[in-house]
Tab-separated table of C-alpha atoms and ligand atoms in Angstrom:
chain	number	residue	atom	x	y	z
A	12	UNK	CA	49.855	62.072	-23.060
A	13	UNK	CA	48.190	60.430	-20.251
A	14	UNK	CA	51.229	61.291	-17.952
A	15	UNK	CA	50.805	64.896	-18.447
A	16	UNK	CA	47.223	64.513	-17.176
A	17	UNK	CA	48.113	63.405	-13.846
A	18	UNK	CA	48.559	66.852	-12.094
A	19	UNK	CA	48.535	70.671	-13.009
A	20	UNK	CA	51.397	71.954	-14.533
A	21	UNK	CA	51.479	75.041	-12.204
A	22	UNK	CA	50.190	75.968	-8.751
A	23	UNK	CA	46.505	76.601	-8.966
A	24	UNK	CA	45.265	79.948	-8.200
A	25	UNK	CA	41.692	80.363	-7.043
A	26	UNK	CA	40.169	83.242	-9.102
A	27	UNK	CA	37.653	83.974	-6.477
A	28	UNK	CA	40.363	84.616	-3.975
A	29	UNK	CA	42.396	86.763	-6.567
A	30	UNK	CA	39.259	88.670	-7.108
A	31	UNK	CA	38.463	89.102	-3.355
A	32	UNK	CA	42.051	90.158	-2.654
A	33	UNK	CA	41.153	93.604	-4.185
A	34	UNK	CA	43.701	93.676	-6.963
A	35	UNK	CA	43.196	96.491	-9.530
A	36	UNK	CA	44.974	94.698	-12.410
A	37	UNK	CA	44.693	91.120	-13.449
A	38	UNK	CA	47.752	89.017	-13.790
A	39	UNK	CA	49.125	88.616	-17.261
A	40	UNK	CA	48.050	84.939	-17.300
A	41	UNK	CA	44.290	86.173	-17.617
A	42	UNK	CA	45.167	88.768	-20.147
A	43	UNK	CA	43.875	87.531	-23.622
A	44	UNK	CA	45.040	88.236	-27.043
A	45	UNK	CA	43.551	91.296	-28.565
A	46	UNK	CA	41.550	89.275	-31.008
A	47	UNK	CA	40.071	87.222	-28.227
A	48	UNK	CA	38.992	90.047	-25.890
A	49	UNK	CA	35.262	90.738	-25.560
A	50	UNK	CA	35.411	94.164	-27.099
A	51	UNK	CA	37.423	93.180	-30.113
A	52	UNK	CA	35.327	93.898	-33.496
A	53	UNK	CA	36.583	92.733	-36.736
A	54	UNK	CA	36.292	95.621	-39.452
A	55	UNK	CA	33.756	93.563	-41.255
A	56	UNK	CA	31.506	92.982	-38.444
A	57	UNK	CA	28.484	94.920	-37.403
A	58	UNK	CA	26.723	95.189	-33.973
A	59	UNK	CA	24.076	92.734	-33.606
A	60	UNK	CA	20.603	94.472	-33.145
A	61	UNK	CA	20.085	94.936	-29.505
A	62	UNK	CA	16.706	93.132	-29.393
A	63	UNK	CA	18.174	89.793	-31.197
A	64	UNK	CA	18.050	86.697	-28.736
A	65	UNK	CA	18.319	82.904	-29.443
A	66	UNK	CA	14.972	81.111	-30.168
A	67	UNK	CA	12.724	80.625	-27.160
A	68	UNK	CA	10.636	77.393	-27.166
A	69	UNK	CA	7.608	76.714	-25.031
A	70	UNK	CA	7.606	72.995	-24.683
A	71	UNK	CA	4.007	72.898	-23.476
A	72	UNK	CA	3.069	73.580	-26.983
A	73	UNK	CA	4.169	70.187	-27.887
A	74	UNK	CA	1.193	68.959	-25.767
A	75	UNK	CA	-1.318	71.147	-27.539
A	76	UNK	CA	-4.421	69.478	-28.925
A	77	UNK	CA	-3.986	71.640	-32.030
A	78	UNK	CA	-1.656	69.667	-34.530
A	79	UNK	CA	-0.513	72.850	-36.249
A	80	UNK	CA	0.829	74.168	-32.783
A	81	UNK	CA	2.711	70.921	-32.146
A	82	UNK	CA	4.152	70.928	-35.847
A	83	UNK	CA	5.209	74.550	-35.582
A	84	UNK	CA	6.898	73.926	-32.440
A	85	UNK	CA	8.872	70.942	-33.758
A	86	UNK	CA	9.705	72.944	-36.692
A	87	UNK	CA	11.069	75.939	-34.682
A	88	UNK	CA	13.283	73.555	-32.564
A	89	UNK	CA	14.509	71.899	-35.849
A	90	UNK	CA	15.483	75.276	-37.303
A	91	UNK	CA	17.064	76.442	-33.940
A	92	UNK	CA	19.399	73.195	-34.186
A	93	UNK	CA	20.397	73.756	-37.736
A	94	UNK	CA	20.955	77.619	-37.500
A	95	UNK	CA	21.717	78.480	-33.904
A	96	UNK	CA	22.834	75.497	-32.141
A	97	UNK	CA	21.181	77.152	-29.158
A	98	UNK	CA	17.741	77.851	-27.823
A	99	UNK	CA	15.912	78.479	-24.652
A	100	UNK	CA	13.234	76.306	-23.151
A	101	UNK	CA	10.313	77.284	-20.893
A	102	UNK	CA	7.451	75.024	-19.408
A	103	UNK	CA	10.125	72.277	-19.540
A	104	UNK	CA	8.819	70.400	-16.497
A	105	UNK	CA	11.792	70.899	-14.027
A	106	UNK	CA	10.439	72.665	-10.937
A	107	UNK	CA	11.324	76.237	-10.618
A	108	UNK	CA	11.897	75.921	-6.954
A	109	UNK	CA	14.473	73.003	-7.544
A	110	UNK	CA	16.217	75.454	-10.217
A	111	UNK	CA	16.334	78.024	-7.533
A	112	UNK	CA	17.536	75.907	-4.882
A	113	UNK	CA	20.390	74.317	-7.075
A	114	UNK	CA	21.534	77.761	-7.946
A	115	UNK	CA	21.446	78.737	-4.296
A	116	UNK	CA	23.218	75.878	-2.968
A	117	UNK	CA	25.996	76.288	-5.186
A	118	UNK	CA	26.256	80.017	-4.671
A	119	UNK	CA	26.660	79.120	-1.014
A	120	UNK	CA	29.285	76.504	-1.807
A	121	UNK	CA	31.438	79.238	-3.403
A	122	UNK	CA	30.937	81.515	-0.404
A	123	UNK	CA	32.417	78.975	1.893
A	124	UNK	CA	35.886	79.665	3.294
A	125	UNK	CA	38.615	78.648	1.042
A	126	UNK	CA	39.649	75.688	3.350
A	127	UNK	CA	36.274	74.053	2.891
A	128	UNK	CA	36.342	74.134	-0.789
A	129	UNK	CA	40.031	73.014	-0.913
A	130	UNK	CA	38.985	69.737	0.600
A	131	UNK	CA	37.487	69.056	-3.055
A	132	UNK	CA	40.425	70.193	-4.845
A	133	UNK	CA	40.556	68.298	-8.337
A	134	UNK	CA	43.126	66.969	-10.455
A	135	UNK	CA	43.104	66.671	-14.281
A	136	UNK	CA	42.817	62.774	-14.015
A	137	UNK	CA	39.079	62.941	-13.672
A	138	UNK	CA	38.606	66.765	-13.231
A	139	UNK	CA	36.035	65.747	-10.538
A	140	UNK	CA	35.960	68.374	-7.577
A	141	UNK	CA	36.902	71.997	-7.263
A	142	UNK	CA	38.885	73.493	-9.998
A	143	UNK	CA	40.244	76.667	-11.682
A	144	UNK	CA	41.720	75.512	-14.847
A	145	UNK	CA	40.683	73.611	-17.953
A	146	UNK	CA	43.810	72.191	-19.728
A	147	UNK	CA	47.208	71.112	-18.716
A	148	UNK	CA	49.407	72.983	-21.057
A	149	UNK	CA	52.091	74.739	-19.061
A	150	UNK	CA	52.017	78.606	-19.487
A	151	UNK	CA	48.629	78.258	-20.986
A	152	UNK	CA	46.131	81.451	-20.760
A	153	UNK	CA	43.740	81.183	-18.013
A	154	UNK	CA	40.077	81.885	-17.782
A	155	UNK	CA	38.415	84.182	-15.042
A	156	UNK	CA	36.528	81.412	-13.313
A	157	UNK	CA	36.453	78.648	-10.640
A	158	UNK	CA	34.160	75.601	-10.988
A	159	UNK	CA	32.920	72.437	-9.419
A	160	UNK	CA	32.645	69.342	-11.586
A	161	UNK	CA	30.911	66.172	-10.871
A	162	UNK	CA	29.603	62.838	-12.518
A	163	UNK	CA	25.985	62.014	-12.363
A	164	UNK	CA	25.846	59.395	-15.049
A	165	UNK	CA	26.377	56.620	-15.652
A	166	UNK	CA	25.474	55.457	-12.254
A	167	UNK	CA	28.643	53.562	-11.506
A	168	UNK	CA	30.681	56.821	-12.003
A	169	UNK	CA	28.250	58.628	-9.562
A	170	UNK	CA	30.032	59.153	-6.180
A	171	UNK	CA	28.110	61.450	-3.687
A	172	UNK	CA	31.243	61.591	-1.389
A	173	UNK	CA	33.073	63.522	-4.059
A	174	UNK	CA	30.230	65.989	-3.935
A	175	UNK	CA	30.257	68.975	-1.350
A	176	UNK	CA	28.892	68.083	2.080
A	177	UNK	CA	28.335	71.742	2.764
A	178	UNK	CA	25.772	73.434	2.483
A	179	UNK	CA	24.021	70.580	4.032
A	180	UNK	CA	21.491	70.571	1.284
A	181	UNK	CA	23.954	70.475	-1.490
A	182	UNK	CA	24.127	66.540	-2.168
A	183	UNK	CA	20.330	66.036	-1.906
A	184	UNK	CA	19.522	69.160	-4.133
A	185	UNK	CA	22.284	67.894	-6.617
A	186	UNK	CA	20.595	64.309	-6.750
A	187	UNK	CA	17.200	65.789	-7.291
A	188	UNK	CA	18.309	68.239	-9.932
A	189	UNK	CA	20.115	65.595	-11.751
A	190	UNK	CA	17.046	63.440	-12.015
A	191	UNK	CA	14.915	66.025	-13.289
A	192	UNK	CA	17.369	67.418	-15.745
A	193	UNK	CA	18.031	63.962	-17.178
A	194	UNK	CA	14.481	63.682	-17.841
A	195	UNK	CA	14.393	66.795	-19.809
A	196	UNK	CA	17.374	65.801	-21.866
A	197	UNK	CA	15.800	62.505	-22.662
A	198	UNK	CA	12.823	64.326	-23.696
A	199	UNK	CA	14.747	66.725	-25.913
A	200	UNK	CA	16.833	63.730	-27.602
A	201	UNK	CA	13.682	62.173	-28.714
A	202	UNK	CA	12.475	65.500	-30.179
A	203	UNK	CA	15.924	65.809	-31.885
A	204	UNK	CA	15.780	62.348	-33.104
A	205	UNK	CA	12.264	62.693	-34.637
A	206	UNK	CA	13.154	66.129	-36.224
A	207	UNK	CA	16.097	64.270	-37.909
A	208	UNK	CA	13.760	61.738	-39.326
A	209	UNK	CA	15.003	59.025	-37.091
A	210	UNK	CA	13.018	56.789	-34.918
A	211	UNK	CA	12.528	58.521	-31.478
A	212	UNK	CA	15.014	56.423	-29.651
A	213	UNK	CA	17.584	56.652	-32.149
A	214	UNK	CA	20.069	59.208	-30.469
A	215	UNK	CA	19.387	57.772	-27.094
A	216	UNK	CA	20.610	54.232	-28.291
A	217	UNK	CA	23.430	55.518	-30.281
A	218	UNK	CA	24.780	57.294	-27.192
A	219	UNK	CA	24.644	54.152	-25.116
A	220	UNK	CA	21.115	53.856	-23.878
A	221	UNK	CA	20.002	53.807	-20.199
A	222	UNK	CA	23.001	51.919	-18.927
A	223	UNK	CA	25.951	53.948	-20.692
A	224	UNK	CA	24.857	57.415	-21.355
A	225	UNK	CA	26.983	59.946	-19.346
A	226	UNK	CA	26.030	63.178	-17.609
A	227	UNK	CA	28.154	65.506	-15.559
A	228	UNK	CA	27.439	68.808	-14.085
A	229	UNK	CA	29.986	71.745	-14.003
A	230	UNK	CA	28.968	74.535	-11.951
A	231	UNK	CA	30.748	77.814	-13.011
A	232	UNK	CA	31.760	80.473	-10.719
A	233	UNK	CA	32.591	83.815	-12.317
A	234	UNK	CA	33.920	86.337	-9.597
A	235	UNK	CA	33.893	90.047	-10.218
A	236	UNK	CA	36.832	91.255	-12.426
A	237	UNK	CA	38.572	94.424	-12.128
A	238	UNK	CA	39.445	94.520	-15.974
A	239	UNK	CA	36.697	92.571	-17.643
A	240	UNK	CA	37.631	94.018	-21.104
A	241	UNK	CA	41.021	92.144	-21.098
A	242	UNK	CA	39.832	88.540	-20.241
A	243	UNK	CA	37.023	86.053	-20.520
A	244	UNK	CA	35.188	84.026	-17.990
A	245	UNK	CA	35.433	81.094	-20.073
A	246	UNK	CA	37.235	81.163	-23.665
A	247	UNK	CA	35.482	80.268	-26.761
A	248	UNK	CA	34.536	76.617	-27.249
A	249	UNK	CA	31.852	74.377	-28.338
A	250	UNK	CA	30.763	71.555	-25.846
A	251	UNK	CA	32.146	68.183	-26.673
A	252	UNK	CA	29.159	66.162	-25.568
A	253	UNK	CA	25.641	65.543	-26.917
A	254	UNK	CA	23.940	68.535	-25.632
A	255	UNK	CA	24.136	70.759	-22.716
A	256	UNK	CA	21.236	72.250	-20.425
A	257	UNK	CA	22.599	75.518	-18.869
A	258	UNK	CA	20.996	77.209	-15.897
A	259	UNK	CA	22.194	80.699	-15.933
A	260	UNK	CA	22.223	83.212	-13.237
A	261	UNK	CA	19.152	85.155	-13.017
A	262	UNK	CA	20.295	88.618	-12.759
A	263	UNK	CA	23.451	88.812	-14.741
A	264	UNK	CA	24.209	87.996	-18.260
A	265	UNK	CA	27.514	86.521	-19.560
A	266	UNK	CA	27.212	83.859	-22.139
A	267	UNK	CA	27.746	84.898	-25.661
A	268	UNK	CA	27.082	82.959	-28.795
A	269	UNK	CA	29.038	83.238	-31.910
A	270	UNK	CA	27.282	84.160	-35.214
A	271	UNK	CA	29.714	84.702	-37.997
A	272	UNK	CA	32.033	87.503	-36.741
A	273	UNK	CA	29.684	88.700	-34.114
A	274	UNK	CA	29.271	87.644	-30.449
A	275	UNK	CA	25.489	87.674	-29.451
A	276	UNK	CA	25.049	88.118	-25.632
A	277	UNK	CA	22.176	85.781	-24.630
A	278	UNK	CA	19.430	87.345	-22.494
A	279	UNK	CA	18.302	84.634	-20.168
A	280	UNK	CA	14.586	84.324	-19.804
A	281	UNK	CA	13.235	83.677	-16.109
A	282	UNK	CA	13.011	80.023	-15.303
A	283	UNK	CA	14.282	78.886	-18.694
A	284	UNK	CA	17.030	76.400	-19.562
A	285	UNK	CA	19.543	77.267	-22.312
A	286	UNK	CA	19.993	74.238	-24.693
A	287	UNK	CA	22.955	73.889	-26.861
A	288	UNK	CA	23.930	71.291	-29.327
A	289	UNK	CA	27.374	69.534	-28.581
A	290	UNK	CA	30.012	68.114	-30.859
A	291	UNK	CA	28.573	64.507	-30.736
A	292	UNK	CA	25.347	65.461	-32.031
A	293	UNK	CA	26.987	67.598	-34.800
A	294	UNK	CA	28.889	64.389	-35.682
A	295	UNK	CA	26.002	62.016	-35.402
A	296	UNK	CA	23.680	64.191	-37.511
A	297	UNK	CA	26.619	64.763	-39.992
A	298	UNK	CA	26.450	68.306	-39.478
A	299	UNK	CA	22.778	68.817	-40.036
A	300	UNK	CA	22.823	70.227	-36.560
A	301	UNK	CA	25.561	72.339	-35.318
A	302	UNK	CA	27.512	72.767	-32.194
A	303	UNK	CA	28.056	76.369	-31.990
A	304	UNK	CA	30.942	78.247	-30.455
A	305	UNK	CA	30.282	80.214	-27.253
A	306	UNK	CA	32.148	82.119	-24.563
A	307	UNK	CA	31.477	83.856	-21.431
A	308	UNK	CA	32.259	87.519	-20.438
A	309	UNK	CA	32.721	88.774	-16.896
A	310	UNK	CA	32.114	92.205	-15.449
A	311	UNK	CA	33.379	94.260	-12.412
A	312	UNK	CA	30.008	94.745	-10.695
A	313	UNK	CA	28.543	91.229	-10.154
A	314	UNK	CA	29.768	87.663	-9.742
A	315	UNK	CA	27.847	84.971	-11.831
A	316	UNK	CA	27.091	81.472	-11.128
A	317	UNK	CA	25.821	79.021	-13.791
A	318	UNK	CA	25.140	75.332	-13.853
A	319	UNK	CA	26.087	73.480	-17.142
A	320	UNK	CA	24.653	69.952	-17.194
A	321	UNK	CA	26.480	67.989	-19.884
A	322	UNK	CA	24.674	64.865	-21.441
A	323	UNK	CA	27.170	62.803	-22.971
A	324	UNK	CA	27.545	59.484	-24.971
A	325	UNK	CA	28.909	56.311	-23.082
A	326	UNK	CA	32.738	56.931	-23.162
A	327	UNK	CA	33.605	53.752	-25.119
A	328	UNK	CA	31.106	53.947	-27.810
A	329	UNK	CA	32.176	54.603	-31.517
A	330	UNK	CA	30.242	57.956	-32.482
A	331	UNK	CA	30.146	58.572	-36.255
A	332	UNK	CA	27.557	60.011	-38.741
A	333	UNK	CA	24.250	58.077	-38.776
A	334	UNK	CA	24.121	55.748	-41.792
A	335	UNK	CA	20.437	57.182	-42.321
A	336	UNK	CA	21.961	60.651	-42.819
A	337	UNK	CA	24.818	59.814	-45.077
A	338	UNK	CA	24.107	59.923	-48.728
A	339	UNK	CA	25.968	60.145	-51.921
A	340	UNK	CA	25.303	63.921	-51.890
A	341	UNK	CA	26.346	64.219	-48.346
A	342	UNK	CA	28.952	61.806	-47.464
A	343	UNK	CA	30.085	61.218	-43.870
A	344	UNK	CA	31.878	64.410	-42.829
A	345	UNK	CA	33.551	62.948	-39.710
A	346	UNK	CA	35.742	59.958	-38.767
A	347	UNK	CA	34.483	57.751	-35.842
A	348	UNK	CA	35.898	58.151	-32.297
A	349	UNK	CA	34.878	57.556	-28.897
A	350	UNK	CA	34.029	60.177	-26.437
A	351	UNK	CA	36.707	59.126	-23.930
A	352	UNK	CA	39.304	59.905	-26.775
A	353	UNK	CA	37.420	63.102	-27.733
A	354	UNK	CA	37.191	64.491	-24.291
A	355	UNK	CA	41.031	64.024	-23.730
A	356	UNK	CA	41.630	67.018	-26.197
A	357	UNK	CA	39.613	69.551	-24.245
A	358	UNK	CA	41.120	68.119	-21.075
A	359	UNK	CA	44.552	68.729	-22.279
A	360	UNK	CA	44.337	71.851	-24.276
A	361	UNK	CA	41.485	73.651	-22.667
A	362	UNK	CA	38.741	75.517	-24.522
A	363	UNK	CA	39.825	76.067	-28.077
A	364	UNK	CA	36.879	77.229	-30.292
A	365	UNK	CA	35.785	74.447	-32.823
A	366	UNK	CA	39.338	73.014	-33.623
A	367	UNK	CA	38.406	69.864	-32.069
A	368	UNK	CA	35.357	68.844	-34.164
A	369	UNK	CA	37.179	70.174	-37.216
A	370	UNK	CA	40.015	67.890	-36.639
A	371	UNK	CA	37.667	64.770	-37.036
A	372	UNK	CA	36.805	65.791	-40.543
A	373	UNK	CA	37.229	62.843	-42.953
A	374	UNK	CA	39.973	63.489	-45.464
A	375	UNK	CA	38.567	64.242	-49.078
B	405	OGA	C1	30.225	75.758	-20.136
B	405	OGA	C2	29.757	76.935	-20.728
B	405	OGA	C3	28.340	78.909	-20.147
B	405	OGA	C4	27.961	79.995	-18.892
B	405	OGA	O1	30.183	75.491	-18.888
B	405	OGA	O2	30.620	74.922	-21.175
B	405	OGA	O3	29.629	77.328	-21.926
B	405	OGA	O4	27.231	80.731	-19.206
B	405	OGA	N1	28.969	77.845	-19.802
B	405	OGA	O5	28.607	79.743	-17.910
B	406	NI	NI1	29.988	75.406	-23.127
């Protein structure tokens, strides 16, 4: 399998260039099967109420002097992890200016001339750099997006020379952003550990602790699309790592979260991060917490930029359901695996719903 990961199976088409060329019809490679299209409705499904949104959590409440407010907030987070796999957080401690700057430098990056971006063209070996596809299967359907992917942690994998040098502020902003967002991931990891009835450092240690925990940033760029009903910006998937902190665009929605047969379009709250549970926390929590399928829709009027910060276990650590969460009534649901092996799947096949975590289910 490693051989087929060395290079892309077909010439890469930059979706942004395609969009800017003024085409009226999208190439067939981007046309999804009818069941995967944004407007497809199963006969049993109903339209979600317009005002439903994923839970919103004010992290400042965890510092309240009133114990009942602190307890209630922990409970709402716990419920969100069990039932939604998604929530938004405000008053999270990351500077709003830094968030805006991060979005700004990346928007500017994608608006550089193509030659500038091509200097960072990526390959499927590490995925680092400027890319336009996930997965290496020849003839696979493509998503309507380009991206930039970089490693932030563990430190030996961080190589700022692989980050854009234009716009001038990019490297500095990414480094500052990474530092702040890692702090927030660490804080959330503690909250989740406590909510699972474990010691506060439990998940942090199981994921490799200070020296091994991984973190990557993927900046997604979704160009305007002339036929948004036929394609997706990012196909349905769950995130392979521990948890993801998503900084969405301020003025255009796109992220959809699965709830049964329905897809709920998330309405981003100003200055919030969208947090979602990844497959590794589903495995470690023995499915008490869920990594939930999500996808991205595009539109013909506005481009969209999002920054997905993936917090991951160290690559060579065996991840399996926590002994503390395995009981006679609830035996271990998943077989142990390492994140490096696990990630090879999405890197080969591209986004494929929840098929990967399902494949880890222990035989009964
Ligand atoms: C992702 C992702 C959502 C978005 O990058 O894994 O789900 O809104 N992104 O861009
Ligand atoms: Ni995702």
